[in-house]
Amino acid sequence: MNTFVHKTLVVQLRAEGTGRCPVLAHLSYDADDPFAVTAAFGHDGRVLACWRLDREMLCAGLERPVGVGDVRLRPVVTGALRELRMEFLGDVRPDGGRHHAVVFAWAPAVAAFLRETHRIVPPGRERVPVDALLAEILSAG
């Protein structure tokens, strides 16, 4: 059984002082880390940012606003266009502000990716090998 899902999407990045520009979003899911989705954003062969997102939060963000910290998600509907708006707050800049970016992804493509992850590990069936993790931590000592 396949325990890994990867999907590449073209998304729209809106950074401070710019309009929208296309970038690639590489979404990946590994059953060994069943609660997380990794989103790596790239352009011209460079990784611009990489975020680990909570899979359940990503699902909820397709339906309603979620998040209060560094990651905030919400659906956006403009006519027939359904998007997922992902807002990311990054490291502190020298001026004391924080890096800030907004990414718009086509919601049906994100939903299809999440359905694939749910086939591998259904929601509520996630397991974390706590005993093995504790043994590793204690052995490192």
CSV table of N, CA and C in Angstrom, one decimal:
chain,number,residue,atom,x,y,z
A,1,MET,N,0.8,-1.2,0.0
A,1,MET,CA,0.0,0.0,0.0
A,1,MET,C,0.9,1.3,0.0
A,2,ASN,N,0.5,2.2,-0.8
A,2,ASN,CA,1.2,3.5,-0.9
A,2,ASN,C,1.0,4.3,0.4
A,3,THR,N,2.0,4.8,1.0
A,3,THR,CA,1.9,5.6,2.2
A,3,THR,C,2.3,7.0,2.0
A,4,PHE,N,2.5,7.5,0.8
A,4,PHE,CA,2.9,8.8,0.5
A,4,PHE,C,2.1,9.4,-0.6
A,5,VAL,N,1.7,10.7,-0.5
A,5,VAL,CA,1.0,11.4,-1.5
A,5,VAL,C,1.7,12.7,-1.8
A,6,HIS,N,1.9,13.0,-3.1
A,6,HIS,CA,2.5,14.2,-3.5
A,6,HIS,C,1.7,14.8,-4.7
A,7,LYS,N,1.5,16.1,-4.6
A,7,LYS,CA,0.8,16.8,-5.7
A,7,LYS,C,1.4,18.2,-5.9
A,8,THR,N,1.7,18.6,-7.1
A,8,THR,CA,2.2,19.9,-7.4
A,8,THR,C,1.1,20.7,-8.0
A,9,LEU,N,0.9,21.9,-7.5
A,9,LEU,CA,-0.1,22.8,-7.9
A,9,LEU,C,0.5,24.1,-8.3
A,10,VAL,N,-0.1,24.8,-9.3
A,10,VAL,CA,0.3,26.2,-9.5
A,10,VAL,C,-0.7,27.0,-8.7
A,11,VAL,N,-0.1,27.9,-7.8
A,11,VAL,CA,-0.8,28.7,-6.9
A,11,VAL,C,-0.5,30.2,-7.2
A,12,GLN,N,-1.2,31.1,-6.6
A,12,GLN,CA,-0.9,32.5,-6.8
A,12,GLN,C,-0.4,33.1,-5.4
A,13,LEU,N,0.8,33.7,-5.5
A,13,LEU,CA,1.4,34.3,-4.3
A,13,LEU,C,1.2,35.8,-4.4
A,14,ARG,N,0.7,36.3,-3.3
A,14,ARG,CA,0.6,37.8,-3.1
A,14,ARG,C,1.4,38.2,-1.9
A,15,ALA,N,2.6,38.8,-2.2
A,15,ALA,CA,3.5,39.2,-1.1
A,15,ALA,C,3.3,40.7,-1.0
A,16,GLU,N,3.9,41.3,0.1
A,16,GLU,CA,3.7,42.7,0.4
A,16,GLU,C,4.2,43.5,-0.8
A,17,GLY,N,3.4,44.5,-1.2
A,17,GLY,CA,3.7,45.4,-2.3
A,17,GLY,C,3.6,44.8,-3.7
A,18,THR,N,3.0,43.6,-3.9
A,18,THR,CA,2.9,43.0,-5.2
A,18,THR,C,1.5,42.6,-5.5
A,19,GLY,N,1.2,42.3,-6.7
A,19,GLY,CA,0.0,41.7,-7.1
A,19,GLY,C,0.2,40.2,-7.0
A,20,ARG,N,-0.7,39.4,-7.6
A,20,ARG,CA,-0.5,37.9,-7.6
A,20,ARG,C,0.5,37.5,-8.6
A,21,CYS,N,1.3,36.5,-8.3
A,21,CYS,CA,2.2,35.9,-9.2
A,21,CYS,C,2.2,34.4,-9.0
A,22,PRO,N,2.3,33.7,-10.1
A,22,PRO,CA,2.2,32.2,-10.0
A,22,PRO,C,3.5,31.6,-9.4
A,23,VAL,N,3.4,30.7,-8.5
A,23,VAL,CA,4.5,29.9,-8.0
A,23,VAL,C,4.0,28.4,-7.9
A,24,LEU,N,4.9,27.5,-7.7
A,24,LEU,CA,4.5,26.1,-7.5
A,24,LEU,C,4.4,25.8,-6.0
A,25,ALA,N,3.4,25.0,-5.7
A,25,ALA,CA,3.2,24.5,-4.4
A,25,ALA,C,3.3,23.0,-4.5
A,26,HIS,N,4.3,22.4,-3.8
A,26,HIS,CA,4.5,21.0,-3.7
A,26,HIS,C,3.9,20.5,-2.4
A,27,LEU,N,2.7,19.9,-2.4
A,27,LEU,CA,2.1,19.3,-1.2
A,27,LEU,C,2.5,17.9,-1.1
A,28,SER,N,2.9,17.5,0.1
A,28,SER,CA,3.2,16.1,0.4
A,28,SER,C,2.7,15.6,1.7
A,29,TYR,N,2.3,14.4,1.7
A,29,TYR,CA,1.8,13.7,2.9
A,29,TYR,C,2.5,12.4,3.1
A,30,ASP,N,2.9,12.0,4.3
A,30,ASP,CA,3.5,10.8,4.6
A,30,ASP,C,2.8,10.2,5.8
A,31,ALA,N,2.3,8.9,5.6
A,31,ALA,CA,1.6,8.2,6.7
A,31,ALA,C,2.4,8.1,8.0
A,32,ASP,N,3.7,8.2,7.9
A,32,ASP,CA,4.6,8.1,9.1
A,32,ASP,C,4.4,9.4,9.9
A,33,ASP,N,3.9,10.4,9.4
A,33,ASP,CA,3.6,11.7,10.1
A,33,ASP,C,2.2,12.0,9.8
A,34,PRO,N,1.2,11.3,10.3
A,34,PRO,CA,-0.1,11.3,9.8
A,34,PRO,C,-0.9,12.6,10.0
A,35,PHE,N,-0.5,13.5,10.9
A,35,PHE,CA,-1.2,14.7,11.2
A,35,PHE,C,-0.8,15.9,10.3
A,36,ALA,N,0.3,15.7,9.6
A,36,ALA,CA,0.9,16.9,8.9
A,36,ALA,C,0.9,16.8,7.4
A,37,VAL,N,0.8,17.9,6.7
A,37,VAL,CA,1.0,18.1,5.3
A,37,VAL,C,2.1,19.1,5.1
A,38,THR,N,3.1,18.8,4.3
A,38,THR,CA,4.2,19.7,4.0
A,38,THR,C,3.9,20.4,2.7
A,39,ALA,N,4.0,21.8,2.8
A,39,ALA,CA,3.8,22.6,1.6
A,39,ALA,C,5.1,23.4,1.3
A,40,ALA,N,5.7,23.1,0.2
A,40,ALA,CA,6.9,23.7,-0.2
A,40,ALA,C,6.6,24.6,-1.4
A,41,PHE,N,6.9,25.9,-1.3
A,41,PHE,CA,6.5,26.8,-2.4
A,41,PHE,C,7.8,27.2,-3.1
A,42,GLY,N,7.8,27.1,-4.4
A,42,GLY,CA,9.0,27.4,-5.2
A,42,GLY,C,8.7,28.2,-6.4
A,43,HIS,N,9.8,28.8,-6.9
A,43,HIS,CA,9.8,29.5,-8.2
A,43,HIS,C,11.2,29.5,-8.8
A,44,ASP,N,11.2,29.2,-10.1
A,44,ASP,CA,12.5,29.2,-10.8
A,44,ASP,C,13.5,28.2,-10.2
A,45,GLY,N,13.0,27.1,-9.7
A,45,GLY,CA,13.9,26.1,-9.1
A,45,GLY,C,14.4,26.4,-7.7
A,46,ARG,N,13.9,27.5,-7.1
A,46,ARG,CA,14.3,27.8,-5.7
A,46,ARG,C,13.1,27.6,-4.8
A,47,VAL,N,13.4,27.1,-3.6
A,47,VAL,CA,12.4,27.0,-2.6
A,47,VAL,C,12.2,28.3,-1.9
A,48,LEU,N,11.0,28.9,-2.0
A,48,LEU,CA,10.8,30.2,-1.3
A,48,LEU,C,10.4,30.0,0.1
A,49,ALA,N,9.7,29.0,0.5
A,49,ALA,CA,9.3,28.7,1.8
A,49,ALA,C,8.8,27.3,1.9
A,50,CYS,N,8.9,26.8,3.1
A,50,CYS,CA,8.4,25.4,3.4
A,50,CYS,C,7.6,25.5,4.7
A,51,TRP,N,6.4,25.0,4.7
A,51,TRP,CA,5.6,25.0,5.9
A,51,TRP,C,5.0,23.6,6.2
A,52,ARG,N,5.0,23.3,7.5
A,52,ARG,CA,4.3,22.0,7.9
A,52,ARG,C,2.9,22.4,8.4
A,53,LEU,N,1.9,21.9,7.8
A,53,LEU,CA,0.5,22.3,8.1
A,53,LEU,C,-0.2,21.2,8.7
A,54,ASP,N,-1.1,21.5,9.6
A,54,ASP,CA,-2.0,20.4,10.2
A,54,ASP,C,-3.0,20.0,9.2
A,55,ARG,N,-3.1,18.7,8.9
A,55,ARG,CA,-4.0,18.2,7.9
A,55,ARG,C,-5.4,18.5,8.2
A,56,GLU,N,-5.8,18.4,9.5
A,56,GLU,CA,-7.2,18.7,9.8
A,56,GLU,C,-7.5,20.2,9.7
A,57,MET,N,-6.6,21.0,10.0
A,57,MET,CA,-6.8,22.5,9.8
A,57,MET,C,-6.9,22.8,8.3
A,58,LEU,N,-6.1,22.1,7.5
A,58,LEU,CA,-6.2,22.4,6.0
A,58,LEU,C,-7.5,22.0,5.5
A,59,CYS,N,-8.1,20.9,6.0
A,59,CYS,CA,-9.4,20.5,5.6
A,59,CYS,C,-10.5,21.5,6.0
A,60,ALA,N,-10.4,21.9,7.3
A,60,ALA,CA,-11.3,22.9,7.8
A,60,ALA,C,-11.2,24.2,7.1
A,61,GLY,N,-10.0,24.6,6.7
A,61,GLY,CA,-9.8,25.9,6.0
A,61,GLY,C,-10.6,26.0,4.6
A,62,LEU,N,-10.9,24.8,4.1
A,62,LEU,CA,-11.7,24.8,2.8
A,62,LEU,C,-13.1,25.2,3.1
A,63,GLU,N,-13.6,25.1,4.3
A,63,GLU,CA,-15.0,25.3,4.7
A,63,GLU,C,-15.2,26.6,5.5
A,64,ARG,N,-14.2,27.0,6.3
A,64,ARG,CA,-14.4,28.1,7.2
A,64,ARG,C,-13.0,28.7,7.6
A,65,PRO,N,-13.0,30.0,8.1
A,65,PRO,CA,-11.7,30.5,8.6
A,65,PRO,C,-11.2,29.7,9.8
A,66,VAL,N,-9.9,29.4,9.7
A,66,VAL,CA,-9.2,28.7,10.8
A,66,VAL,C,-7.8,29.3,11.0
A,67,GLY,N,-7.3,29.2,12.2
A,67,GLY,CA,-5.9,29.6,12.5
A,67,GLY,C,-5.9,31.0,13.2
A,68,VAL,N,-5.0,31.1,14.2
A,68,VAL,CA,-4.9,32.3,14.9
A,68,VAL,C,-3.4,32.7,15.0
A,69,GLY,N,-2.5,31.9,14.6
A,69,GLY,CA,-1.1,32.1,14.8
A,69,GLY,C,-0.4,32.5,13.5
A,70,ASP,N,0.6,31.8,13.2
A,70,ASP,CA,1.5,32.1,12.0
A,70,ASP,C,0.8,31.6,10.7
A,71,VAL,N,-0.2,30.7,10.8
A,71,VAL,CA,-0.9,30.2,9.6
A,71,VAL,C,-2.4,30.5,9.8
A,72,ARG,N,-3.0,31.1,8.8
A,72,ARG,CA,-4.4,31.3,8.8
A,72,ARG,C,-5.0,30.9,7.4
A,73,LEU,N,-6.1,30.2,7.4
A,73,LEU,CA,-6.7,29.6,6.2
A,73,LEU,C,-8.1,30.0,6.2
A,74,ARG,N,-8.6,30.2,4.9
A,74,ARG,CA,-10.1,30.5,4.8
A,74,ARG,C,-10.5,30.3,3.3
A,75,PRO,N,-11.7,29.9,3.1
A,75,PRO,CA,-12.2,29.8,1.7
A,75,PRO,C,-12.5,31.2,1.2
A,76,VAL,N,-12.3,31.3,-0.1
A,76,VAL,CA,-12.7,32.5,-0.9
A,76,VAL,C,-13.4,32.1,-2.1
A,77,VAL,N,-14.6,32.7,-2.3
A,77,VAL,CA,-15.4,32.3,-3.4
A,77,VAL,C,-15.7,33.6,-4.2
A,78,THR,N,-15.3,33.6,-5.5
A,78,THR,CA,-15.5,34.8,-6.4
A,78,THR,C,-16.2,34.2,-7.6
A,79,GLY,N,-17.5,34.4,-7.7
A,79,GLY,CA,-18.2,33.9,-8.8
A,79,GLY,C,-18.2,32.3,-8.7
A,80,ALA,N,-17.7,31.7,-9.8
A,80,ALA,CA,-17.6,30.3,-9.9
A,80,ALA,C,-16.2,29.8,-9.3
A,81,LEU,N,-15.3,30.7,-9.0
A,81,LEU,CA,-13.9,30.4,-8.6
A,81,LEU,C,-13.9,30.1,-7.1
A,82,ARG,N,-13.5,29.0,-6.7
A,82,ARG,CA,-13.3,28.6,-5.3
A,82,ARG,C,-11.8,28.5,-5.0
A,83,GLU,N,-11.4,29.3,-4.0
A,83,GLU,CA,-9.9,29.2,-3.7
A,83,GLU,C,-9.8,29.0,-2.2
A,84,LEU,N,-8.6,28.5,-1.8
A,84,LEU,CA,-8.2,28.5,-0.4
A,84,LEU,C,-7.2,29.6,-0.2
A,85,ARG,N,-7.5,30.5,0.7
A,85,ARG,CA,-6.5,31.6,1.0
A,85,ARG,C,-5.7,31.1,2.2
A,86,MET,N,-4.4,31.1,2.0
A,86,MET,CA,-3.4,30.7,3.0
A,86,MET,C,-2.6,31.9,3.4
A,87,GLU,N,-2.6,32.3,4.6
A,87,GLU,CA,-1.8,33.5,5.0
A,87,GLU,C,-0.7,33.0,6.0
A,88,PHE,N,0.5,33.4,5.7
A,88,PHE,CA,1.7,32.9,6.4
A,88,PHE,C,2.4,34.1,7.0
A,89,LEU,N,2.7,34.1,8.3
A,89,LEU,CA,3.5,35.1,9.0
A,89,LEU,C,4.9,34.4,9.3
A,90,GLY,N,5.9,35.0,8.8
A,90,GLY,CA,7.3,34.5,9.0
A,90,GLY,C,8.1,35.1,10.0
A,91,ASP,N,9.4,35.1,9.8
A,91,ASP,CA,10.4,35.6,10.8
A,91,ASP,C,10.3,37.1,10.9
A,92,VAL,N,10.8,37.6,12.0
A,92,VAL,CA,10.8,39.1,12.2
A,92,VAL,C,11.8,39.7,11.3
A,93,ARG,N,11.5,40.8,10.7
A,93,ARG,CA,12.4,41.6,9.8
A,93,ARG,C,13.2,42.6,10.7
A,94,PRO,N,14.3,43.1,10.1
A,94,PRO,CA,15.1,44.1,10.9
A,94,PRO,C,14.3,45.3,11.4
A,95,ASP,N,13.2,45.7,10.6
A,95,ASP,CA,12.4,46.8,11.0
A,95,ASP,C,11.4,46.5,12.1
A,96,GLY,N,11.4,45.2,12.6
A,96,GLY,CA,10.5,44.8,13.7
A,96,GLY,C,9.2,44.2,13.2
A,97,GLY,N,8.9,44.4,11.9
A,97,GLY,CA,7.7,43.8,11.3
A,97,GLY,C,8.0,42.3,11.1
A,98,ARG,N,7.0,41.6,10.5
A,98,ARG,CA,7.2,40.2,10.2
A,98,ARG,C,7.0,40.0,8.7
A,99,HIS,N,7.7,39.0,8.1
A,99,HIS,CA,7.5,38.7,6.7
A,99,HIS,C,6.1,38.1,6.7
A,100,HIS,N,5.4,38.5,5.6
A,100,HIS,CA,4.0,38.1,5.4
A,100,HIS,C,3.7,37.8,4.0
A,101,ALA,N,3.1,36.7,3.7
A,101,ALA,CA,2.7,36.3,2.4
A,101,ALA,C,1.3,35.6,2.4
A,102,VAL,N,0.6,35.8,1.3
A,102,VAL,CA,-0.7,35.2,1.1
A,102,VAL,C,-0.6,34.4,-0.2
A,103,VAL,N,-1.1,33.2,-0.1
A,103,VAL,CA,-1.1,32.2,-1.2
A,103,VAL,C,-2.6,31.8,-1.5
A,104,PHE,N,-3.0,31.9,-2.8
A,104,PHE,CA,-4.3,31.4,-3.2
A,104,PHE,C,-4.2,30.2,-4.0
A,105,ALA,N,-4.8,29.1,-3.5
A,105,ALA,CA,-4.8,27.8,-4.2
A,105,ALA,C,-6.2,27.4,-4.7
A,106,TRP,N,-6.3,26.8,-5.8
A,106,TRP,CA,-7.6,26.3,-6.3
A,106,TRP,C,-8.1,25.3,-5.3
A,107,ALA,N,-9.2,25.6,-4.7
A,107,ALA,CA,-9.8,24.7,-3.6
A,107,ALA,C,-10.1,23.3,-4.0
A,108,PRO,N,-10.7,23.1,-5.2
A,108,PRO,CA,-10.9,21.7,-5.6
A,108,PRO,C,-9.7,20.8,-5.7
A,109,ALA,N,-8.5,21.4,-6.1
A,109,ALA,CA,-7.3,20.7,-6.2
A,109,ALA,C,-6.8,20.3,-4.8
A,110,VAL,N,-6.9,21.2,-3.9
A,110,VAL,CA,-6.4,20.9,-2.5
A,110,VAL,C,-7.3,19.9,-1.9
A,111,ALA,N,-8.6,20.0,-2.1
A,111,ALA,CA,-9.6,19.0,-1.6
A,111,ALA,C,-9.3,17.6,-2.2
A,112,ALA,N,-8.9,17.5,-3.5
A,112,ALA,CA,-8.6,16.2,-4.1
A,112,ALA,C,-7.3,15.6,-3.5
A,113,PHE,N,-6.3,16.5,-3.2
A,113,PHE,CA,-5.1,16.0,-2.5
A,113,PHE,C,-5.5,15.5,-1.2
A,114,LEU,N,-6.3,16.2,-0.4
A,114,LEU,CA,-6.7,15.7,0.9
A,114,LEU,C,-7.5,14.4,0.9
A,115,ARG,N,-8.3,14.2,-0.2
A,115,ARG,CA,-9.0,12.9,-0.3
A,115,ARG,C,-8.1,11.8,-0.5
A,116,GLU,N,-7.0,12.0,-1.2
A,116,GLU,CA,-6.0,11.0,-1.4
A,116,GLU,C,-5.3,10.7,-0.1
A,117,THR,N,-5.0,11.7,0.8
A,117,THR,CA,-4.4,11.4,2.1
A,117,THR,C,-5.4,10.6,3.0
A,118,HIS,N,-6.7,10.9,2.8
A,118,HIS,CA,-7.7,10.2,3.7
A,118,HIS,C,-7.8,8.8,3.3
A,119,ARG,N,-7.5,8.4,2.0
A,119,ARG,CA,-7.5,7.0,1.6
A,119,ARG,C,-6.4,6.3,2.3
A,120,ILE,N,-5.3,6.9,2.5
A,120,ILE,CA,-4.1,6.3,3.2
A,120,ILE,C,-4.3,6.2,4.7
A,121,VAL,N,-4.7,7.3,5.3
A,121,VAL,CA,-5.0,7.3,6.7
A,121,VAL,C,-6.3,8.1,6.9
A,122,PRO,N,-7.4,7.4,7.2
A,122,PRO,CA,-8.6,8.1,7.3
A,122,PRO,C,-8.6,9.1,8.6
A,123,PRO,N,-9.3,10.2,8.5
A,123,PRO,CA,-9.4,11.1,9.7
A,123,PRO,C,-9.8,10.3,10.9
A,124,GLY,N,-9.2,10.6,12.0
A,124,GLY,CA,-9.5,9.9,13.3
A,124,GLY,C,-8.8,8.6,13.5
A,125,ARG,N,-8.1,8.1,12.4
A,125,ARG,CA,-7.3,6.8,12.5
A,125,ARG,C,-5.8,7.1,12.5
A,126,GLU,N,-5.4,8.3,12.7
A,126,GLU,CA,-4.0,8.6,12.8
A,126,GLU,C,-3.4,8.0,14.1
A,127,ARG,N,-2.2,7.5,13.9
A,127,ARG,CA,-1.5,6.9,15.1
A,127,ARG,C,-0.1,7.4,15.1
A,128,VAL,N,0.4,7.7,16.3
A,128,VAL,CA,1.8,8.1,16.5
A,128,VAL,C,2.4,7.1,17.4
A,129,PRO,N,3.6,6.5,17.0
A,129,PRO,CA,4.3,5.5,17.8
A,129,PRO,C,4.9,6.1,19.0
A,130,VAL,N,4.2,6.5,20.1
A,130,VAL,CA,4.7,7.2,21.2
A,130,VAL,C,5.7,6.4,22.0
A,131,ASP,N,5.5,5.1,22.1
A,131,ASP,CA,6.5,4.2,22.8
A,131,ASP,C,7.8,4.3,22.2
A,132,ALA,N,7.8,4.2,20.8
A,132,ALA,CA,9.1,4.2,20.1
A,132,ALA,C,9.8,5.5,20.2
A,133,LEU,N,9.0,6.6,20.2
A,133,LEU,CA,9.5,7.9,20.3
A,133,LEU,C,10.2,8.2,21.7
A,134,LEU,N,9.5,7.7,22.7
A,134,LEU,CA,10.0,7.9,24.1
A,134,LEU,C,11.3,7.1,24.2
A,135,ALA,N,11.3,5.9,23.7
A,135,ALA,CA,12.5,5.0,23.8
A,135,ALA,C,13.7,5.7,23.1
A,136,GLU,N,13.4,6.3,21.9
A,136,GLU,CA,14.5,7.0,21.2
A,136,GLU,C,15.0,8.2,22.0
A,137,ILE,N,14.1,9.0,22.6
A,137,ILE,CA,14.5,10.1,23.4
A,137,ILE,C,15.3,9.7,24.6
A,138,LEU,N,14.8,8.7,25.3
A,138,LEU,CA,15.5,8.2,26.5
A,138,LEU,C,16.9,7.6,26.2
A,139,SER,N,17.0,6.9,25.0
A,139,SER,CA,18.3,6.3,24.7
A,139,SER,C,19.3,7.4,24.3
A,140,ALA,N,18.9,8.5,23.8
A,140,ALA,CA,19.8,9.6,23.4
A,140,ALA,C,20.3,10.3,24.7
A,141,GLY,N,19.7,10.1,25.8
A,141,GLY,CA,20.0,10.5,27.0
A,141,GLY,C,20.5,11.7,27.7
